[in-house]
Short mmCIF file of C-alpha atoms and ligand atoms in Angstrom, two decimals:
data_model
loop_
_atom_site.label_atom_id
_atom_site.label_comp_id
_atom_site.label_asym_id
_atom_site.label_seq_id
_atom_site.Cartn_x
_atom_site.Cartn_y
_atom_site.Cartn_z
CA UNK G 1242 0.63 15.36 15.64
CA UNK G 1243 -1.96 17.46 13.98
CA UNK G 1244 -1.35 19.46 10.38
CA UNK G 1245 -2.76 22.75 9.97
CA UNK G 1246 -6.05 21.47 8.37
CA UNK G 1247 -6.96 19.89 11.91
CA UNK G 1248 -5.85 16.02 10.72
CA UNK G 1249 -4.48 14.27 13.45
CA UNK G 1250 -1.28 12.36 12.02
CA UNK G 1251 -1.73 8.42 13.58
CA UNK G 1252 -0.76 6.14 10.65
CA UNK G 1253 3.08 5.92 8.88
CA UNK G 1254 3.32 3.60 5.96
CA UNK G 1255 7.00 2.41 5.47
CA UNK G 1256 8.63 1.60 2.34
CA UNK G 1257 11.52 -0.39 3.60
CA UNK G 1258 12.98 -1.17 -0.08
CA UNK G 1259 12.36 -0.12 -3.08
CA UNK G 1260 13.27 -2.93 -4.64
CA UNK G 1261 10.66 -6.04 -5.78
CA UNK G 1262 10.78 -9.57 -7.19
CA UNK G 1263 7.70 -8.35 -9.06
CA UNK G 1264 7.15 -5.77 -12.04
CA UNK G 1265 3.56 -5.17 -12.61
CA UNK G 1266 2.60 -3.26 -15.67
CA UNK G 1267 0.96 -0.30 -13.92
CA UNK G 1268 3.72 0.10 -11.22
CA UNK G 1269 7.14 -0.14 -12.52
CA UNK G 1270 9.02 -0.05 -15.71
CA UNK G 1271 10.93 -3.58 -17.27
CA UNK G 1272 14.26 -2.13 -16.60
CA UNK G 1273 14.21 -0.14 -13.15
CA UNK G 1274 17.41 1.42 -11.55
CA UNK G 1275 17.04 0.65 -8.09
CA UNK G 1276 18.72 3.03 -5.30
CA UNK G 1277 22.42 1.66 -4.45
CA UNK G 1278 22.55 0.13 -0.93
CA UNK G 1279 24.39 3.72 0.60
CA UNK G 1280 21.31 5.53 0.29
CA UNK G 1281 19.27 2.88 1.98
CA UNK G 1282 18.79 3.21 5.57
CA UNK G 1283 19.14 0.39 7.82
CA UNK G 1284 17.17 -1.86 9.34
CA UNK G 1285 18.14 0.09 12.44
CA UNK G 1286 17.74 3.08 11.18
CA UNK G 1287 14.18 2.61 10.20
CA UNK G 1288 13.27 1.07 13.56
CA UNK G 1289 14.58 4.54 15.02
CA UNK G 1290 12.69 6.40 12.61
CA UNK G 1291 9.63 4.47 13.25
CA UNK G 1292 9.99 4.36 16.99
CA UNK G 1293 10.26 8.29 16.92
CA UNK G 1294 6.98 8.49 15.21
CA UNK G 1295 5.21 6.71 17.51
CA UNK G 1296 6.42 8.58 20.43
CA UNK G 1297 4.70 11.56 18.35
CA UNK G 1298 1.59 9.83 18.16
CA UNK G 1299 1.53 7.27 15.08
CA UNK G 1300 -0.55 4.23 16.68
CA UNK G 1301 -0.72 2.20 13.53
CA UNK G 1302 2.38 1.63 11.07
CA UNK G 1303 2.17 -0.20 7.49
CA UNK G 1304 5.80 -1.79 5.83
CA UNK G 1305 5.35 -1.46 2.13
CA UNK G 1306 7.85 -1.16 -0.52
CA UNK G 1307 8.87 -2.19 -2.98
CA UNK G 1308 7.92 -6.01 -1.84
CA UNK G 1309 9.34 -5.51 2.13
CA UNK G 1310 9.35 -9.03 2.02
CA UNK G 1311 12.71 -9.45 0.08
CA UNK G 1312 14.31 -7.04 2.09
CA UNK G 1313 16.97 -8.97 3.93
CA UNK G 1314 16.34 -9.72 7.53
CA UNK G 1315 13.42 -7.43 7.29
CA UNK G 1316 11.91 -10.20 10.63
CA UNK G 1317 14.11 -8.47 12.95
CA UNK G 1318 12.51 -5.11 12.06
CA UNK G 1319 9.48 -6.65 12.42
CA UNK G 1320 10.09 -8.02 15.70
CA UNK G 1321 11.95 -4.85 16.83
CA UNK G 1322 8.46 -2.67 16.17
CA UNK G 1323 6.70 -5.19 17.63
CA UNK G 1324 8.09 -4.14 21.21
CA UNK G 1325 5.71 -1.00 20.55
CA UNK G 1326 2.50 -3.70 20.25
CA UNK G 1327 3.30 -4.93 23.76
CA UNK G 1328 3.83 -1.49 25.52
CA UNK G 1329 0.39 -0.40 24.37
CA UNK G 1330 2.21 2.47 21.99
CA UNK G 1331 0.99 1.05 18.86
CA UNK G 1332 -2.24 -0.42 17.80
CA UNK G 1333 -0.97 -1.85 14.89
CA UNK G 1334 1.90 -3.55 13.08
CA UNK G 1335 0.68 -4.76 9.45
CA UNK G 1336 2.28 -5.14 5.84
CA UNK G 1337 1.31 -4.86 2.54
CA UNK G 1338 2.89 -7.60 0.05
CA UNK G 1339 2.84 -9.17 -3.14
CA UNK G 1340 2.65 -12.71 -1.53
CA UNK G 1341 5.29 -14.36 -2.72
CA UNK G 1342 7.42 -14.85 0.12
CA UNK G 1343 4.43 -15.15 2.51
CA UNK G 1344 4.72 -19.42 2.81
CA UNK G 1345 8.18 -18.46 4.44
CA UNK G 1346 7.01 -15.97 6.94
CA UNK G 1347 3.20 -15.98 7.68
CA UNK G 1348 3.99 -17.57 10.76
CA UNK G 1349 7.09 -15.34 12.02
CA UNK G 1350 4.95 -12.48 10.93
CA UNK G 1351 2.01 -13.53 13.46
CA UNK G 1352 4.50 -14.00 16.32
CA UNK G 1353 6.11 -10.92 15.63
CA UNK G 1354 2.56 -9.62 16.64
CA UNK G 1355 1.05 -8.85 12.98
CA UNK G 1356 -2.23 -9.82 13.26
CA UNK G 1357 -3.76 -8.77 9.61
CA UNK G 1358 -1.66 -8.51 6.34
CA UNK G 1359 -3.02 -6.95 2.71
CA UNK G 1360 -2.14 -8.66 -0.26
CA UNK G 1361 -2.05 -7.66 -3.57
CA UNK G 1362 -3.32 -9.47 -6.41
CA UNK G 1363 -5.09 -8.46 -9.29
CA UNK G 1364 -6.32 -11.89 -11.19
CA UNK G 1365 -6.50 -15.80 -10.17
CA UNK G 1366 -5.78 -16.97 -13.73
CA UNK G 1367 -1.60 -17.64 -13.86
CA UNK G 1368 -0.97 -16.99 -17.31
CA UNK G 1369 -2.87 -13.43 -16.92
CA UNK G 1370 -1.20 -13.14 -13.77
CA UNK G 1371 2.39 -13.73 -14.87
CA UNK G 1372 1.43 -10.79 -17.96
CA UNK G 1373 0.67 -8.39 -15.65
CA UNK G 1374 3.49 -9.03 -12.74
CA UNK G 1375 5.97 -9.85 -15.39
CA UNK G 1376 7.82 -12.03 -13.08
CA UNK G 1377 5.30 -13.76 -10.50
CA UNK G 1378 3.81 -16.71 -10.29
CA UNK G 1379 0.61 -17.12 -8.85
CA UNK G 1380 0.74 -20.55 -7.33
CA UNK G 1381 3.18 -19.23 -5.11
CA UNK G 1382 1.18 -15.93 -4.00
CA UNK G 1383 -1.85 -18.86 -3.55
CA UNK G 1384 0.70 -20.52 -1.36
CA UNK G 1385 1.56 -17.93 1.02
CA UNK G 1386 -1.78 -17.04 0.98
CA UNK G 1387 -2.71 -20.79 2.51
CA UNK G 1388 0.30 -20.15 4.38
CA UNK G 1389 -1.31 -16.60 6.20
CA UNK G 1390 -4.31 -18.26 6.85
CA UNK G 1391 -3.05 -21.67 8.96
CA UNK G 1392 -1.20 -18.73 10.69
CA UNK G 1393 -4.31 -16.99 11.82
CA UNK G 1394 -3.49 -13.96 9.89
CA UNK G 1395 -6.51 -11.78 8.45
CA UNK G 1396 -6.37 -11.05 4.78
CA UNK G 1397 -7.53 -8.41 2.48
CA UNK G 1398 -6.76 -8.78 -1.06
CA UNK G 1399 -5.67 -5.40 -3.16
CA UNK G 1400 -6.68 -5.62 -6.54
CA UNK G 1401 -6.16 -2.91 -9.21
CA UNK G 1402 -9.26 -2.44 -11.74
CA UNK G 1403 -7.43 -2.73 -15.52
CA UNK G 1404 -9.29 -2.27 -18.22
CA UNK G 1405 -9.13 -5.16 -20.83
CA UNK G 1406 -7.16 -7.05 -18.23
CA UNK G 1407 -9.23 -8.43 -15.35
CA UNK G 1408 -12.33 -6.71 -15.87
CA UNK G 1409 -13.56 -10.05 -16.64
CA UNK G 1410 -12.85 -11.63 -13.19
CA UNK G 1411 -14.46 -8.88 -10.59
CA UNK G 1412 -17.27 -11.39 -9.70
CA UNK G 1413 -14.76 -14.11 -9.66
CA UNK G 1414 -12.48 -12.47 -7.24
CA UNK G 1415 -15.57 -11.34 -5.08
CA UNK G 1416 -16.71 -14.91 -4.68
CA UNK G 1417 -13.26 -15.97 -4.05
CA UNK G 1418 -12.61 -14.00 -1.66
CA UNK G 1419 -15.99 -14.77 -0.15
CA UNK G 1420 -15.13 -18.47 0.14
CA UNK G 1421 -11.62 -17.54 1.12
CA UNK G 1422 -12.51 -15.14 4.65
CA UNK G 1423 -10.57 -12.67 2.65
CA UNK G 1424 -11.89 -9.15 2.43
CA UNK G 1425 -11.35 -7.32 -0.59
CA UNK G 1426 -10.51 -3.79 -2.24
CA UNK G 1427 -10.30 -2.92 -5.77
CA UNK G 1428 -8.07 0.10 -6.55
CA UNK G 1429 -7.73 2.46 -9.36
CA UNK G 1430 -4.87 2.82 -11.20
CA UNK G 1431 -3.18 6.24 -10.03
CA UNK G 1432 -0.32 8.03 -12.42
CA UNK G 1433 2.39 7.98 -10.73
CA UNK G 1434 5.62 7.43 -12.57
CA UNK G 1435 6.86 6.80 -15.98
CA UNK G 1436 5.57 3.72 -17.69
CA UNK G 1437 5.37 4.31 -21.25
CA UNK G 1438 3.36 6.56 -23.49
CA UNK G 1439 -0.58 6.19 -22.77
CA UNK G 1440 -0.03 2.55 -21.07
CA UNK G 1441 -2.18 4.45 -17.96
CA UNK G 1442 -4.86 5.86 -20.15
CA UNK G 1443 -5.65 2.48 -21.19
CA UNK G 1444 -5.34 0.82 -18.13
CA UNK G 1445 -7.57 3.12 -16.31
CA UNK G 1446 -11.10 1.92 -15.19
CA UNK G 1447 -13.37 4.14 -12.72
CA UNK G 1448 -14.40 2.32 -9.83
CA UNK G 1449 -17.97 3.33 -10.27
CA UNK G 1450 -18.22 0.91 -13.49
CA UNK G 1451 -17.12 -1.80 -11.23
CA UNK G 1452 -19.31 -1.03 -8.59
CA UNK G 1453 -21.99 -0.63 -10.88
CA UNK G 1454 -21.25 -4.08 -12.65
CA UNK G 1455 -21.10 -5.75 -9.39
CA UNK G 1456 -24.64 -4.58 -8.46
CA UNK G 1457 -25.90 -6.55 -10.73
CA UNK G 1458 -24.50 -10.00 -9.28
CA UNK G 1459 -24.18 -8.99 -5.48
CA UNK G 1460 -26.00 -6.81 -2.81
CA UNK G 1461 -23.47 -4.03 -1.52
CA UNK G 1462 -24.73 -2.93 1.93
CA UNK G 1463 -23.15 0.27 2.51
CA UNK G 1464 -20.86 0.55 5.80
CA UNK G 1465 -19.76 3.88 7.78
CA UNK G 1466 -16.75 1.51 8.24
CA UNK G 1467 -13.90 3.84 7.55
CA UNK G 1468 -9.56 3.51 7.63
CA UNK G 1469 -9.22 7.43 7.71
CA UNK G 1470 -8.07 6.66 3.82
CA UNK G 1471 -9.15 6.65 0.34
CA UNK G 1472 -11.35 3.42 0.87
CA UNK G 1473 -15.59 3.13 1.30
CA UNK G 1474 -16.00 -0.13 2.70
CA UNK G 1475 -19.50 -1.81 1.78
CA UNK G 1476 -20.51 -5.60 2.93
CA UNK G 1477 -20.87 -8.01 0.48
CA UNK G 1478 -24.49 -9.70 1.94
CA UNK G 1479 -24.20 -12.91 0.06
CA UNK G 1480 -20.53 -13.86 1.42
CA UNK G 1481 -20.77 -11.68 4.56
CA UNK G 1482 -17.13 -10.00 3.38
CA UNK G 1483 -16.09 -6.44 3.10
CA UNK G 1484 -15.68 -5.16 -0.02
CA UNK G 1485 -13.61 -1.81 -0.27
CA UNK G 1486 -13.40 0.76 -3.19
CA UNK G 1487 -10.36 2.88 -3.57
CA UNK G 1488 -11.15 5.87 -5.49
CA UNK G 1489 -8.39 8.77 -5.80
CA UNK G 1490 -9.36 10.07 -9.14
CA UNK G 1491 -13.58 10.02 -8.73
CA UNK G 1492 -13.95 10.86 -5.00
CA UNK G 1493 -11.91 13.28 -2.81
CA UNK G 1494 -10.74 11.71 0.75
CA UNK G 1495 -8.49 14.07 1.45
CA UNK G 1496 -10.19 15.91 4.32
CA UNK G 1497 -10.38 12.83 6.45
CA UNK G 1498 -5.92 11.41 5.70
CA UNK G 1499 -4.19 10.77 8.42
CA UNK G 1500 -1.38 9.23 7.05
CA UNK G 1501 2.01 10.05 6.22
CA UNK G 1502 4.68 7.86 4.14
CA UNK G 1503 8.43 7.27 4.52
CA UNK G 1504 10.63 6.07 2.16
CA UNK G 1505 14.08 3.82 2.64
CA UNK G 1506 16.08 6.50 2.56
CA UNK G 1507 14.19 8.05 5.41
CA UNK G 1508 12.16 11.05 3.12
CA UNK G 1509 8.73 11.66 4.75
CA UNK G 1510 6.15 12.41 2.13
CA UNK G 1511 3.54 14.02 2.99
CA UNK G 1512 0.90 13.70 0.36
CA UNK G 1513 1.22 10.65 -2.06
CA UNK G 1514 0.19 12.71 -4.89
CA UNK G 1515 2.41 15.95 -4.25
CA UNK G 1516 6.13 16.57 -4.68
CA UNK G 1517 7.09 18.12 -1.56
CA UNK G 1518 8.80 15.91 0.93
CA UNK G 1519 10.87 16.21 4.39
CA UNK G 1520 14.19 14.87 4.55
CA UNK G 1521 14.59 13.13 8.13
CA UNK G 1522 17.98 11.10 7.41
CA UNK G 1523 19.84 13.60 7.66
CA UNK G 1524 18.60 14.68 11.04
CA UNK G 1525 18.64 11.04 12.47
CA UNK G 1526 21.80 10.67 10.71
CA UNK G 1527 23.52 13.78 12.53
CA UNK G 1528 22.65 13.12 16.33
CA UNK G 1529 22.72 9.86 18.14
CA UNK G 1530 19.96 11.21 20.09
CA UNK G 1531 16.60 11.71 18.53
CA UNK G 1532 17.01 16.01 19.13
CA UNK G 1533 16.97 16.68 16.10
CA UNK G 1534 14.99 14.03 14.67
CA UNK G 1535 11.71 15.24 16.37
CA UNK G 1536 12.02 18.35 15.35
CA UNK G 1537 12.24 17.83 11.82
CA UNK G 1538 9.27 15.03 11.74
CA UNK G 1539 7.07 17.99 13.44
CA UNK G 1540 8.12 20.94 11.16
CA UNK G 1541 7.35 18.31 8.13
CA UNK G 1542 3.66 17.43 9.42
CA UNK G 1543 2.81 21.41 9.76
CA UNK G 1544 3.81 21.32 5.60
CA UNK G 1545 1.36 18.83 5.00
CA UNK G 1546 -0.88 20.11 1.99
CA UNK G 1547 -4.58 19.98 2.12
CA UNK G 1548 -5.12 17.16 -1.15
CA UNK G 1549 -3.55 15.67 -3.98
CA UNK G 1550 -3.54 16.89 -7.97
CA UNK G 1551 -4.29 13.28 -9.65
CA UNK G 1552 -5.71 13.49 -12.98
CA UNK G 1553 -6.19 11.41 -16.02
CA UNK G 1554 -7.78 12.42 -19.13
CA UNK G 1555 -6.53 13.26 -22.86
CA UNK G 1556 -4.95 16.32 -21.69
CA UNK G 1557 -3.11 14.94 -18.41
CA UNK G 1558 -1.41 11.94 -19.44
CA UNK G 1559 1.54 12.30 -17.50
CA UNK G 1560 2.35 11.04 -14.66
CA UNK G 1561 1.23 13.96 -11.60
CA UNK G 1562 4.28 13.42 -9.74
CA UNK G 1563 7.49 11.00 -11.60
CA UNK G 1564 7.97 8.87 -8.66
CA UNK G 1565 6.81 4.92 -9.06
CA UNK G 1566 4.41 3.43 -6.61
CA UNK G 1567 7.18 1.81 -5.63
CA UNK G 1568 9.08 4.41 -3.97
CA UNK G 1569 6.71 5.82 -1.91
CA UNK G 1570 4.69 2.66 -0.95
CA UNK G 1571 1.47 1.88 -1.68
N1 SAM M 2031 4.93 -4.99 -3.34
C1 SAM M 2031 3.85 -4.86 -2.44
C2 SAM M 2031 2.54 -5.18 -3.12
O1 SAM M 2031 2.49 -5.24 -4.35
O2 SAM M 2031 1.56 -5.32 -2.40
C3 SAM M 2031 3.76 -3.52 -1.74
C4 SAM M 2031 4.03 -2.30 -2.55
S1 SAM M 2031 2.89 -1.98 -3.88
C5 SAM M 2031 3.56 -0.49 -4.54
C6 SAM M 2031 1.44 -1.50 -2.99
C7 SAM M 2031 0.13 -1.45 -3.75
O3 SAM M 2031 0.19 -0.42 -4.73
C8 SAM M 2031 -0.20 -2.73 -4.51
O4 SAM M 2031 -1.49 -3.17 -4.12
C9 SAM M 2031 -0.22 -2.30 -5.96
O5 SAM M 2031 -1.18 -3.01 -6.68
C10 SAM M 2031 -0.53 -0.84 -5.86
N2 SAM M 2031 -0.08 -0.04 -6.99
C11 SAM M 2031 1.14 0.01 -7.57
N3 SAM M 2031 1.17 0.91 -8.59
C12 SAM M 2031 -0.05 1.45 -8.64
C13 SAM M 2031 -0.66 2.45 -9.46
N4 SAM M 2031 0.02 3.07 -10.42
N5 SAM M 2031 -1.97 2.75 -9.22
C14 SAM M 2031 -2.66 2.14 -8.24
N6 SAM M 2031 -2.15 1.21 -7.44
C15 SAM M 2031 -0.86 0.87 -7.62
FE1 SF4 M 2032 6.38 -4.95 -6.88
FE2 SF4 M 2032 4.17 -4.35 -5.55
FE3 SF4 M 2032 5.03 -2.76 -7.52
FE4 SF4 M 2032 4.07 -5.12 -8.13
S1 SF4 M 2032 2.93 -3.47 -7.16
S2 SF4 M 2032 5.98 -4.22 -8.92
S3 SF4 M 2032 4.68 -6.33 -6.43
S4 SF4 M 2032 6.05 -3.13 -5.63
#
């Protein structure tokens, strides 16, 4: 699949539910309304859906949410995609989580052919931790994450740069991670959906702060290492570990995305920072076959628009588009 700016389409990220045992500060209100069950699409729904797009091409596919993790039976989806691994039609079957379900299936998730898993987590003190996710505890996260690696899983640890919150701990987590095998990549808070007058203004922290913080403890070697996303990769020389800095609002990726994101109930988003979206349940909905499923997933990926409109200053301090994080995926 290639849009008409010449990006070849090879990565889907999957939000399988938008639903989440977790409500961080930057990423979801206290009181969400959550979609009711009808609109949902099924487990075997969303393996069809997935399947299709890698018949078109997709060669690496991401389950995100929401926490996919509480998503009942998700395994069996996981397994299911997994047949793709072993045919050679996918190079990759990973997840991004919150952790704290990961002691119950690191291991299921490595037979089911995962082979690295990103994990987000923004401090290692609990009390700080529990303020920001609301509901989490972090010995359990710290759990699954012992969990991941007796399974052989490879780790990278997400964690979003707040100001006032766990600008404090950047060296911490670096060193951490360093003694952990974890890589790491720090993320800037991006304005998408409600979450109460000027919380985001606060909260936001350019990367290039950290970066430049960081310099002064640790030697970044830069890397061409690239995902084809929003991250620069550098290597950490003292703990040998990548370190990866996610940038939408400083530096423009968009030339080089080749990603596409689908929700649970199956709308394909194009761009994570622009409204307009495909609706493919419908299609797979109407037709046993995939006919007019294919269709549909192409005419989507030749609307796919050349960047995104994110913005956060005095003037824009509402949300670019109204959807969560949590909707779309991360
Ligand atoms: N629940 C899973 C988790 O937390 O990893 C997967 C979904 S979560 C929406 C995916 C990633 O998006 C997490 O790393 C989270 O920190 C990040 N995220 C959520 N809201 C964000 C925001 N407003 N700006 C930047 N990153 C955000
Ligand atoms: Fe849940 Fe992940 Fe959003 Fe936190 S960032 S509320 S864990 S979906």
């Amino acid at each position: 699949m290639i849009d008409p700016y010449g990006r070849h389409i090879s990565y889907l990220r999957v939000s399988v539910t938008d639903r989440c045992d977790f409500r961080c500060l930057y990423c979801m209100a206290e009181d969400m309304t959550f979609l009711p069950k009808s609109e949902v699409l099924t487990l075997e729904e969303l393996d069809r859906l997935c399947s299709a797009f890698v018949r078109l091409g997709v060669r690496k596919l991401r389950l995100t949410g929401g926490e996919p993790l509480v998503r009942r039976n998700i395994l069996s989806l996981v397994r299911a995609l997994g047949r793709h691994l072993e045919s050679g039609a996918l190079d990759e079957l990973t997840l991004t989580t919150n952790g704290s379900q990961l002691a119950r299936y690191a291991a299921e998730l490595k037979d089911a052919g995962v082979r690295r898993i990103n994990v987000s987590l923004d401090t290692l003190d609990p009390a700080k931790f529990t303020a920001i996710t609301r509901w989490g505890k972090l010995d359990k996260v710290l759990e699954g994450l012992d969990a991941a690696k007796r399974a052989g899983l490879q780790v990278k640890i997400n964690a979003v740069a707040l100001r006032g919150v766990n600008d404090d701990e950047f060296d911490g987590l670096v060193r951490w991670c360093g003694e952990q095998g974890f890589d790491l990549v720090f993320i800037e808070v991006m304005p998408l959906g409600e979450i109460g007058a000027d919380a985001r203004l606060d909260q936001y922290l350019p990367l290039s702060m950290v970066r430049a913080s960081l310099q002064r403890r640790w030697t970044l070697d830069e890397t061409d290492y690239r995902t084809g996303g929003p991250a620069r990769y550098y290597v950490v020389r003292e703990t040998g570990r990548r370190l990866g800095m996610i940038t939408p609002l400083t530096h423009n990726f968009c030339e080089s995305c080749n990603r596409v994101r689908l929700t649970c109930t199956g709308t394909l988003f194009m761009c994570l920072g622009q409204e307009d979206a495909a609706d493919l349940r419908a299609p797979l909905r109407l037709s046993e076959s995939d006919d007019l499923l294919e269709p549909a997933i192409r005419a989507a990926i030749a609307r796919k628009p050349k960047g995104h409109d994110f913005v956060i200053d005095r003037r824009h301090n509402r949300p670019a588009v109204s959807r969560h994080m949590s909707v779309t995926g991360g």
